[in-house]
Coordinates of C-alpha atoms in Angstrom, one line a residue:
X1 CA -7.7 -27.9 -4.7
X2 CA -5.9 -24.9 -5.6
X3 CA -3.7 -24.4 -8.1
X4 CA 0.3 -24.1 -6.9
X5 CA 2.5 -22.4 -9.6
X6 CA 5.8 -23.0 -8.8
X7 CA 8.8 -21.5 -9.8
X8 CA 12.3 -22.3 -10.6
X9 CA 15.2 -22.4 -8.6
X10 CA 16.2 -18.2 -7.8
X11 CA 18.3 -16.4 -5.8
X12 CA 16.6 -13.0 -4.1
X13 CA 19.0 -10.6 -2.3
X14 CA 17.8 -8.9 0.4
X15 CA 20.0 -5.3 1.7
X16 CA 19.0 -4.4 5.0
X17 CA 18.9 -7.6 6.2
X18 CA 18.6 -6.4 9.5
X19 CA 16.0 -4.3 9.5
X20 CA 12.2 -4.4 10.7
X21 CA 10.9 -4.8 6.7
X22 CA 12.8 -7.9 6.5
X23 CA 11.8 -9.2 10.1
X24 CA 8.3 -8.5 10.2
X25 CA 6.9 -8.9 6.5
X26 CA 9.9 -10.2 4.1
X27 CA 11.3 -13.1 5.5
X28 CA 7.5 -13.9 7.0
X29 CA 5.9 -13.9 3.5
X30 CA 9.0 -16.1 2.1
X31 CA 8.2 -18.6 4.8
X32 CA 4.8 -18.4 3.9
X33 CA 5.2 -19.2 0.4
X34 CA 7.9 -22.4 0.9
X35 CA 5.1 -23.4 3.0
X36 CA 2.5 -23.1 0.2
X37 CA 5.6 -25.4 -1.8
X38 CA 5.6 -22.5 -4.6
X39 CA 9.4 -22.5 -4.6
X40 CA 11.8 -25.3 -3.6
X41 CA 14.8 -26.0 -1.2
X42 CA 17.3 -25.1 -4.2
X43 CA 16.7 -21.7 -3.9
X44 CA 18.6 -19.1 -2.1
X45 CA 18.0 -16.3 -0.1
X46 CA 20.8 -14.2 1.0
X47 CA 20.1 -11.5 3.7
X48 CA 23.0 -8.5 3.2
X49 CA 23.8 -6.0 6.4
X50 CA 26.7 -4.1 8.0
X51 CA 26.7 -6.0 11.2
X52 CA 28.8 -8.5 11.8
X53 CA 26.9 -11.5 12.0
X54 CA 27.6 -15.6 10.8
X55 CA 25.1 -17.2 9.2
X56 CA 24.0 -19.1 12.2
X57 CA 23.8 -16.7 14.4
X58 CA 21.7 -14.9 11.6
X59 CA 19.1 -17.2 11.4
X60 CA 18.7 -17.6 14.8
X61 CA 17.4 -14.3 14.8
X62 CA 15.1 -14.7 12.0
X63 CA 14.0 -18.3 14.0
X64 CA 12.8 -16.0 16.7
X65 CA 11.1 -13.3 14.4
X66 CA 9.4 -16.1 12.3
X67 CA 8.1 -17.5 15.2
X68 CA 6.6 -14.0 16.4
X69 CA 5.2 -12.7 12.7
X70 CA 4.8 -16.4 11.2
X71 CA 3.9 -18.2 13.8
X72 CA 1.4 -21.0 12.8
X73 CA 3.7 -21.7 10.0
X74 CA 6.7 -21.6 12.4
X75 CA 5.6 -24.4 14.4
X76 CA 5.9 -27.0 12.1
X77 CA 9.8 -27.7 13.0
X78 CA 10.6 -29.3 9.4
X79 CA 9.0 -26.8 7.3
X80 CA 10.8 -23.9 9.4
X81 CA 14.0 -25.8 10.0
X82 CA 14.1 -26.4 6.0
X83 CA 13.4 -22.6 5.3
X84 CA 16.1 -21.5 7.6
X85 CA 18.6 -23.9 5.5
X86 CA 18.1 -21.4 2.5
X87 CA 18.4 -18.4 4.2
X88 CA 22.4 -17.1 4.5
X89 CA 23.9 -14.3 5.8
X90 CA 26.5 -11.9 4.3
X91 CA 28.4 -8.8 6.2
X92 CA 28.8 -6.2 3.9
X93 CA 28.7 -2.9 4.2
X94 CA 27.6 -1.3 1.2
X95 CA 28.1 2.4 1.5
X96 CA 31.3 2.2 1.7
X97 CA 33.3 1.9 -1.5
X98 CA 36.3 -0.2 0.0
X99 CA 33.8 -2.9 1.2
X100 CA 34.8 -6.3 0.4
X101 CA 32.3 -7.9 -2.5
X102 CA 33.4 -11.5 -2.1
X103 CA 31.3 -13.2 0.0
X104 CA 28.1 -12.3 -1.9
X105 CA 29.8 -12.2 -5.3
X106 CA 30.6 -16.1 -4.5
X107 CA 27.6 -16.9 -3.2
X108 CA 25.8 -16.2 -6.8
X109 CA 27.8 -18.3 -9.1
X110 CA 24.7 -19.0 -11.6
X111 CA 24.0 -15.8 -14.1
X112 CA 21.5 -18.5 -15.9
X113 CA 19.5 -18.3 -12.7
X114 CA 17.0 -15.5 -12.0
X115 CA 18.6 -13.0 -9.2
X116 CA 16.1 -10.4 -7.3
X117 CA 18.0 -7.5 -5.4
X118 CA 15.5 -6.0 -2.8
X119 CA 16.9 -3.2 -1.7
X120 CA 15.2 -2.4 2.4
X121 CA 17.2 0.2 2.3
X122 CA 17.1 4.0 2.6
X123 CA 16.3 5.3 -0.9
X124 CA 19.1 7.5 -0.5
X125 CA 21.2 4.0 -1.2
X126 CA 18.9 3.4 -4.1
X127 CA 21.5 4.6 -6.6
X128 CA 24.8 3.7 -5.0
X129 CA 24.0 0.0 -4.3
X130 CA 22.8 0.2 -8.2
X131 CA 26.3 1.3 -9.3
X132 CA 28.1 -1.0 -6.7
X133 CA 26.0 -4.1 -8.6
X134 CA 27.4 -3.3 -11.7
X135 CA 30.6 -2.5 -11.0
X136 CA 30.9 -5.6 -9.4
X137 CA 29.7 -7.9 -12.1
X138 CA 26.4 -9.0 -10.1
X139 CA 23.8 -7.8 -12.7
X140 CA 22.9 -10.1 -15.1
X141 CA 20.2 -10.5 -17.9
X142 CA 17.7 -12.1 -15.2
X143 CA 18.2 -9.5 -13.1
X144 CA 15.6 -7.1 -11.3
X145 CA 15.6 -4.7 -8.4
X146 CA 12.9 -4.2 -6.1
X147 CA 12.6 -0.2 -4.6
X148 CA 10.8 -0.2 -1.3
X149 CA 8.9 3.0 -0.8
X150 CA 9.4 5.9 -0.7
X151 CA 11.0 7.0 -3.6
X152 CA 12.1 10.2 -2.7
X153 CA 10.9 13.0 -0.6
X154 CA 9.8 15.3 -3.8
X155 CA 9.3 15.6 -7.3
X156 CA 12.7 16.0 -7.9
X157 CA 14.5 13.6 -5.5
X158 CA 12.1 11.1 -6.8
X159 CA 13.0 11.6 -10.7
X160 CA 17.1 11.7 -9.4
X161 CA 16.3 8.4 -7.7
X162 CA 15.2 7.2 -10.7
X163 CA 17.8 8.2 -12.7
X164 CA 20.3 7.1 -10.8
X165 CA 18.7 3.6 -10.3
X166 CA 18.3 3.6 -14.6
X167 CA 21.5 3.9 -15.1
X168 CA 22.0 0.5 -14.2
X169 CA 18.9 -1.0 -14.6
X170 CA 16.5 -1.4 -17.8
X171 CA 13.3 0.0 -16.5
X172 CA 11.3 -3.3 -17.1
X173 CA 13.8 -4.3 -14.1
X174 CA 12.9 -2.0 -12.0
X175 CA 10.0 -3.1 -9.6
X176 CA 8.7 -0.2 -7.6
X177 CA 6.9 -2.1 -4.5
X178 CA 3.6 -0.6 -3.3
X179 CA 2.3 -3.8 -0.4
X180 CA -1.1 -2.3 -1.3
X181 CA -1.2 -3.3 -4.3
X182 CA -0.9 -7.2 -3.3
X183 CA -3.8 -6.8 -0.9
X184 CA -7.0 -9.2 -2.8
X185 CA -9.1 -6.3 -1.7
X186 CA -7.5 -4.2 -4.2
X187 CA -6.9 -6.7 -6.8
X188 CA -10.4 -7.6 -6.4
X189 CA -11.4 -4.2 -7.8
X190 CA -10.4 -4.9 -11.1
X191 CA -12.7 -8.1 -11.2
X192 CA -15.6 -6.4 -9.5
X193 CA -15.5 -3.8 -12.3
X194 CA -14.2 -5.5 -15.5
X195 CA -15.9 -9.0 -15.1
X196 CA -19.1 -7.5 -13.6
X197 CA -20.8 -5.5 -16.4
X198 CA -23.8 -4.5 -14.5
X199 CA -21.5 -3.0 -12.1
X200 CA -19.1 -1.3 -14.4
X201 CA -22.3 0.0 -16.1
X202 CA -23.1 2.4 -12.9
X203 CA -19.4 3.1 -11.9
X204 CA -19.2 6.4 -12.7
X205 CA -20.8 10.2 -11.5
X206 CA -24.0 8.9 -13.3
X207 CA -24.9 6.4 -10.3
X208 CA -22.4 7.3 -8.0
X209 CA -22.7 10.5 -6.0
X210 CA -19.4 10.1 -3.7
X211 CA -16.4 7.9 -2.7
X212 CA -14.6 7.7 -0.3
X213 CA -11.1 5.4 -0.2
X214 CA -9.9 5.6 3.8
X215 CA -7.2 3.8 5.6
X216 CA -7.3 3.8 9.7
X217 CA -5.0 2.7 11.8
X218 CA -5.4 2.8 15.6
X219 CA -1.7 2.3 16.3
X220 CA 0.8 5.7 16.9
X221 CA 4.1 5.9 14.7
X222 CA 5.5 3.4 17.3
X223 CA 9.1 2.6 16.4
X224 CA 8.8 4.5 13.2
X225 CA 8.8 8.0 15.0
X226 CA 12.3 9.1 13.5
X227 CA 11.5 8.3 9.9
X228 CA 7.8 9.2 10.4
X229 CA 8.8 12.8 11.5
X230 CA 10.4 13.7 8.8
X231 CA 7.8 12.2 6.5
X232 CA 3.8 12.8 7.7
X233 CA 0.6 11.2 6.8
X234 CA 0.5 12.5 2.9
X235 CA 4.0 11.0 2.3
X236 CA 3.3 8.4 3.9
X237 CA 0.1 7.0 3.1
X238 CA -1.5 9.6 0.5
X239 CA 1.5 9.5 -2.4
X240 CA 1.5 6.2 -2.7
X241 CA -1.4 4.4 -1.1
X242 CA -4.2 5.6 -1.5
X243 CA -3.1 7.2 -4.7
X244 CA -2.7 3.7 -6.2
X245 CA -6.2 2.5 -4.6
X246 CA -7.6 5.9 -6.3
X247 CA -6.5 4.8 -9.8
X248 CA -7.9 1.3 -9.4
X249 CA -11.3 2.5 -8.4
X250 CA -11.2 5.4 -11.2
X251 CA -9.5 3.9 -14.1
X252 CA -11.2 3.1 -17.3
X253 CA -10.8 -0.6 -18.6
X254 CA -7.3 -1.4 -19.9
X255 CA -7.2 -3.4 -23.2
X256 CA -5.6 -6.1 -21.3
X257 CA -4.4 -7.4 -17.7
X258 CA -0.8 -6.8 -19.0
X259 CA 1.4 -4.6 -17.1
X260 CA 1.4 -1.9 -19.1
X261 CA -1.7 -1.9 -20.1
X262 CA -2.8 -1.3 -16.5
X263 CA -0.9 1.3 -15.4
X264 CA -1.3 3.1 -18.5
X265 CA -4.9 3.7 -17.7
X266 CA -4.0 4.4 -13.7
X267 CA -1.3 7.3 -15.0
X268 CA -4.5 8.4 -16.8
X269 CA -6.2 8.8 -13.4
X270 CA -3.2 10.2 -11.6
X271 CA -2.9 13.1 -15.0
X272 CA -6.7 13.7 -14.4
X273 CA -6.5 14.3 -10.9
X274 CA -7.7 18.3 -10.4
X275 CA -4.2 20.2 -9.6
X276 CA -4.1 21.7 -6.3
X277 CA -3.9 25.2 -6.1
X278 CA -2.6 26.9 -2.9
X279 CA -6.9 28.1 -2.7
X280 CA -7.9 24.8 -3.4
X281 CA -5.9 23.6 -0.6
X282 CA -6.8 26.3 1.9
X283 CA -10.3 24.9 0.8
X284 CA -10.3 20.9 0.4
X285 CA -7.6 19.6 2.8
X286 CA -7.2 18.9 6.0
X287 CA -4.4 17.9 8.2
X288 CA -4.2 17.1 11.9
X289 CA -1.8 15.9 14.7
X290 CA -3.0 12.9 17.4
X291 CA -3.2 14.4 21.0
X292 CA -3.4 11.7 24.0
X293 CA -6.6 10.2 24.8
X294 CA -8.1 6.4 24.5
X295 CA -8.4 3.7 22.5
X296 CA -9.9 0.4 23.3
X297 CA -10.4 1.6 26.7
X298 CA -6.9 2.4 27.0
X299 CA -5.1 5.7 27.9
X300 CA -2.6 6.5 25.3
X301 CA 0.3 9.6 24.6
X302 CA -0.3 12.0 21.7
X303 CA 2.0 12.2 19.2
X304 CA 4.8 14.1 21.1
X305 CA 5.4 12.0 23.8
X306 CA 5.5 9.2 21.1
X307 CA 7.9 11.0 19.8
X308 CA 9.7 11.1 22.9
X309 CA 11.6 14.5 22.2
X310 CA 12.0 18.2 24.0
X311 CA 10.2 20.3 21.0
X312 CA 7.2 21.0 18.9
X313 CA 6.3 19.0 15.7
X314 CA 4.8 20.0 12.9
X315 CA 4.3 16.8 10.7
X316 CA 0.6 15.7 10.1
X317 CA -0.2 12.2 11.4
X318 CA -3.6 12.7 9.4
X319 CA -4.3 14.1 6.6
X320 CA -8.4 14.2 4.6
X321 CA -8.8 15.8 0.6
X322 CA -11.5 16.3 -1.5
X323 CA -10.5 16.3 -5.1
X324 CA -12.1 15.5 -8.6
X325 CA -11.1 14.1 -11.8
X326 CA -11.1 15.6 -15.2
X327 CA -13.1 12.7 -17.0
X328 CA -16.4 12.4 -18.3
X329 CA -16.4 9.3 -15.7
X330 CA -15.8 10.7 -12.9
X331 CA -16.3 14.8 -13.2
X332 CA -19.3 15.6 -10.7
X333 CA -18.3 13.0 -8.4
X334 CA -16.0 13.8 -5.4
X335 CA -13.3 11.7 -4.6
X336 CA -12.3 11.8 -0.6
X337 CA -8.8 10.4 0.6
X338 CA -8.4 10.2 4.5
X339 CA -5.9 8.6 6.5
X340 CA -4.4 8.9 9.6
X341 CA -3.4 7.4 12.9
X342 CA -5.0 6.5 16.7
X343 CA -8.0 6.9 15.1
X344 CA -10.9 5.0 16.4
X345 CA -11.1 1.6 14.6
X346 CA -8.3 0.1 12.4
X347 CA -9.9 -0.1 8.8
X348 CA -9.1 0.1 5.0
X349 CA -12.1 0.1 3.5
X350 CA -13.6 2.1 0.4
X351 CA -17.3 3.4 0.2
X352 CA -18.9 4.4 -3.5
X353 CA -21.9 5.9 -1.9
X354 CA -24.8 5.8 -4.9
X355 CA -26.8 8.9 -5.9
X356 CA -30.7 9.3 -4.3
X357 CA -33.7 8.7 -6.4
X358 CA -35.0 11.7 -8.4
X359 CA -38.4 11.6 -7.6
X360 CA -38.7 9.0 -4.7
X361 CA -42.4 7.1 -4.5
X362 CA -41.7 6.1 -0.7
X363 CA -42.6 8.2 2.1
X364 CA -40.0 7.0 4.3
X365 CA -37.3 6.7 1.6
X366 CA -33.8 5.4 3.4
X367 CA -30.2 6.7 2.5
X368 CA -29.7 5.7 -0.9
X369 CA -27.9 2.7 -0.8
X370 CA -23.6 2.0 -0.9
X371 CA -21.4 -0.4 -1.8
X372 CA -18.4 -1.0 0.4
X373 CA -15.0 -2.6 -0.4
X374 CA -13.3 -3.8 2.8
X375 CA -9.5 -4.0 2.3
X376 CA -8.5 -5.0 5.6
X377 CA -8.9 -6.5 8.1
X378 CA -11.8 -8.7 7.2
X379 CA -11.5 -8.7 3.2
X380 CA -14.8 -8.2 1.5
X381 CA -17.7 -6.4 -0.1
X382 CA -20.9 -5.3 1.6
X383 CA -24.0 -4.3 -0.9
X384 CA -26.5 -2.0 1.0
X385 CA -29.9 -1.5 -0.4
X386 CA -33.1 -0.7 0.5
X387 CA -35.5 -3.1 1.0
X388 CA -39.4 -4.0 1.9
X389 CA -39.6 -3.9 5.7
X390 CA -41.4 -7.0 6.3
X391 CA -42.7 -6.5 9.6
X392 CA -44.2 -3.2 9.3
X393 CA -47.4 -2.0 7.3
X394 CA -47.7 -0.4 4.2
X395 CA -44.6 -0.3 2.1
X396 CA -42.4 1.0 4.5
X397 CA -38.7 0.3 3.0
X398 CA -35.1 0.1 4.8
X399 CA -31.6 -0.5 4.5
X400 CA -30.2 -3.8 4.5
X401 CA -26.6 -5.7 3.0
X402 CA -25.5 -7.9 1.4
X403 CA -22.6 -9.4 2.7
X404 CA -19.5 -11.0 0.8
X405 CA -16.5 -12.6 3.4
X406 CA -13.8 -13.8 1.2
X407 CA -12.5 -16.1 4.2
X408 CA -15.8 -17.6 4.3
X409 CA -15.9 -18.4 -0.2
X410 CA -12.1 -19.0 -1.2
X411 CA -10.0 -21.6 0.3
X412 CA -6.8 -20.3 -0.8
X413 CA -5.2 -17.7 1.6
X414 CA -2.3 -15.0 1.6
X415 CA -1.6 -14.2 4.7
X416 CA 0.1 -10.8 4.0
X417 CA 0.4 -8.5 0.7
X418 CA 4.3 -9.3 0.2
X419 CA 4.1 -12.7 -0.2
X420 CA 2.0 -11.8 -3.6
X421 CA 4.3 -9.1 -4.8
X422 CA 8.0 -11.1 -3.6
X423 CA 7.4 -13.6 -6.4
X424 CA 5.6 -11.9 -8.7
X425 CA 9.2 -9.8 -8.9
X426 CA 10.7 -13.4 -9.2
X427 CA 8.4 -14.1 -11.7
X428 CA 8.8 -11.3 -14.0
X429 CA 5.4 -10.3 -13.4
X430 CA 5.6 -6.0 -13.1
X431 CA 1.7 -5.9 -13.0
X432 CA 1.2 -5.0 -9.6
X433 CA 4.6 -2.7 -9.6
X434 CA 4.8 1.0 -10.2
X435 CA 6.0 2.2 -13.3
X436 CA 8.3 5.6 -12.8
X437 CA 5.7 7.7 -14.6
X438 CA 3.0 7.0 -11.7
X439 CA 5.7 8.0 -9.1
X440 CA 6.3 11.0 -11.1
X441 CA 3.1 11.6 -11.5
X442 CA 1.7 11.6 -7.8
X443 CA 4.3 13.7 -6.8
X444 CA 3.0 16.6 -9.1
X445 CA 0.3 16.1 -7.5
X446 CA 0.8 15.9 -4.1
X447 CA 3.6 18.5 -3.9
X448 CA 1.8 21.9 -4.4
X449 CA -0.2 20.7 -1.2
X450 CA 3.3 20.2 0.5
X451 CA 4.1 23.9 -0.6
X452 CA 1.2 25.2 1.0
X453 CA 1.6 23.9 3.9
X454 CA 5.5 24.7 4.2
X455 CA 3.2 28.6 4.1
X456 CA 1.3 27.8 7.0
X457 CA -2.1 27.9 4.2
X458 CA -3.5 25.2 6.3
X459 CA -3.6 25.0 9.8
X460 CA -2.7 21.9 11.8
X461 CA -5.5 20.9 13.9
X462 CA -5.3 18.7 17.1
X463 CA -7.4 15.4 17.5
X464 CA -8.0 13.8 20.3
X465 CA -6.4 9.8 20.0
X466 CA -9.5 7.7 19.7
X467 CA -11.4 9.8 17.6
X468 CA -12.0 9.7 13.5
X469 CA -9.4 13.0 13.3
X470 CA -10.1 16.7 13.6
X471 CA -13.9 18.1 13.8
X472 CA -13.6 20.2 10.4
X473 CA -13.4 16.8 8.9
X474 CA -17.1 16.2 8.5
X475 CA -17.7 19.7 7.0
X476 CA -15.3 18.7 4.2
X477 CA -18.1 16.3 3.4
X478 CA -21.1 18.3 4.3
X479 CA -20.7 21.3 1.4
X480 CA -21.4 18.3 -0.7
X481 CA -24.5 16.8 1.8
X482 CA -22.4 14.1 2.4
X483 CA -21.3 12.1 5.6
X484 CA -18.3 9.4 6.1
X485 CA -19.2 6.0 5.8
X486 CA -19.1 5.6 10.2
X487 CA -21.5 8.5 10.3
X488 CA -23.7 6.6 8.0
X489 CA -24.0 3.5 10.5
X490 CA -25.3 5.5 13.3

């Protein structure tokens, strides 16, 4: 049976009560997790927005989103009645500095009891809502504050952000949310490295030729057209993202699982990274922009009619690099980062493609062989190597896999990445958070690519909806004789 660690009574605060972050993934999870009996019915969470709402009108909406984004959970009437009973609302309008405190400063008598702010805000709140805490008396020893992504735009609105958040807050307090980081795929990295010495034993350019880290989605920016105009596929995904699953892959083992310790050796990785010169990104990225086509059989818009708006866009809804790492790990071995929307199948998934035999001894010698992590949606790990046909003559070999399903060998299950990360912030547990240093630290990175591109140095190529993104993208891995992992399979 598995093992339920409760925790004690806590109050979590959630701004932007409203929003579709609280609707569709924060509320869910915490459903998910009363469920599971991890936390108990003396625990509060109060939901913080401008409109004017009472409580029970309040959780009648979140009722009817629970029963959209939770709903096997939400059909058992007690457990969801019970949830709602936690959950209470409070009008406040935090940006404005005449707003009346009360009804959340008396709704958090305890200061002995752990309080969580989440703020689901825009980051350019991050600071004032900060300030507004402590002038009001609400921050307390046992007091952290979750910062949904992104933190900032830039190197520099990034580091004010963080500034201005530290003014208030200790930065042992500060929990910098990445979801990806609470997905077991990723997690699972550091077990299938660190408690698998045979493995760990070929991770590195030695045995591995390639990798590739993608993350697919077939939907368009949907909903999120405003904010996703202004922000692209390398804001978006790359900065944080893929950034993180990069460091997991390529770190070197940290002397413990303890916070620090981990994300000391992942700033490592981001420090390491190859700087992008404006030539270097002429050369080793690529960025592209959806045009309508079809997906699943489907006709669907490109990315301006998604948009829904009278002008030309420029923003990248995919984005591929090639980069390398300075280490004597990793420093012959090319590192490929692609995301990017309406592409053809919805996949997170990364591929450490292994490096051919030097002198081969078969005549029909197969691909040399992979290993793939899948990160969603089907969690797992897929081992291909080649193997002894056995219905043909000779020694005639092929590739074959082996197959790992973690649906099909665990019994425990978290339905979404949040539920992880919402009480590991309760907790006190800042493992799976980013430290300020790593946000820093891919945003040096990232931003010279942004600079290039503000000088037209790379061009932005269509891509047809339904497809796996521009056509230059496979020569990005043919200077190195290499194909993506969907070009393998055919």
């Amino acid at each position: 049976m598995a093992h339920i660690n409760r925790i004690d009574p806590f109050d979590f605060v959630i701004f932007g009560a409203t929003g579709d972050l609280t609707m569709r993934k924060l509320l869910p999870a915490f459903l998910q997790r009363f469920h599971a009996q991890e936390f108990q019915d003396d625990t509060r969470i109060l939901c913080v927005a401008r409109s004017a709402h009472s409580t029970d009108q309040f959780r009648e909406q979140v009722r009817a989103a629970l029963k959209e984004f939770a709903p096997d959970t939400a059909r058992d009437a007690g457990t969801l009645n019970s949830f709602l009973a936690l959950v209470q609302y409070v009008a406040l309008d935090a940006t404005k500095p005449d707003s009346d405190w009360s009804g959340l400063e008396e709704n958090l008598p305890n200061p002995q009891r752990t309080r969580v702010f989440y703020l689901a805000t825009s980051p350019a709140l991050y600071a004032p809502l900060c300030a507004a805490l402590a002038e009001h008396s609400l921050i307390t020893p046992l007091t952290r504050v979750v910062l949904e992504k992104p933190i900032g735009v830039s190197l520099e609105t990034a580091a004010e952000i963080n500034d201005g958040v530290g003014r208030f807050f200790p930065e042992e307090s500060i929990y910098r949310i990445d979801h990806y980081l609470g997905k077991e795929g990723v997690q699972n990295i550091l077990a299938l490295r660190f408690a698998n010495p045979a493995l760990e034993k070929l991770w590195s350019s030695d045995a591995i030729a390639h990798v590739q880290i993608t993350a697919a989605e077939t939907v368009g920016v949907g909903s999120r057209g405003a904010y996703y105009d202004s922000s692209g596929a390398l804001r978006d995904m790359v900065q944080n993202h893929l950034l993180q699953v990069l460091c997991m892959v390529a770190m070197d083992a940290p002397a413990s699982l303890q916070a620090d310790d981990l994300r000391n050796e992942k700033l490592k990785v981001l420090n390491a990274l190859r700087p992008m010169t404006p030539d270097m990104v002429r050369h080793n990225v690529i960025r592209g922009q959806y045009t309508a086509g079809r997906i699943d059989g489907h006709d669907v818009p490109g990315y301006l009619e998604d948009l829904d708006q009278n002008r030309a866009s420029n923003t990248e809804t995919f984005v591929a690099i090639r980069t390398k790492i300075r280490s004597a790990r990793w420093g012959n071995t090319p590192f490929y980062l692609r995301t990017g929307k309406r592409l053809a199948a919805k996949t997170t998934e990364i591929v450490l493609q292994f490096r051919p035999q030097m002198w081969p001894i078969f005549s029909n010698t197969p691909s040399p062989g992979r290993l793939v992590i899948r990160i969603a949606p089907d969690e797992g790990l897929s081992l291909v190597l080649a193997s002894k046909d056995p219905g043909a003559g000779g020694f005639r070999v092929r590739n074959a896999a082996l197959d790992l399903e973690y649906e099909n060998q665990f019994t425990i299950e978290y339905h979404d990445s949040y539920e992880r990360l919402l009480l590991d912030a309760v907790r006190g547990n800042p493992a799976l958070f980013i430290r300020r240093d790593e946000v820093e630290a891919s945003w040096r990175w990232i931003e010279p690519i942004l600079n290039s591109w503000r000088h037209a140095l790379s061009p932005l190529e269509p891509y047809p909806a339904g497809s796996w993104g521009p056509a230059s993208t496979r020569a990005l891995l043919a200077r190195d004789g290499a194909l993506w992992h969907e070009d393998m399979l055919t």
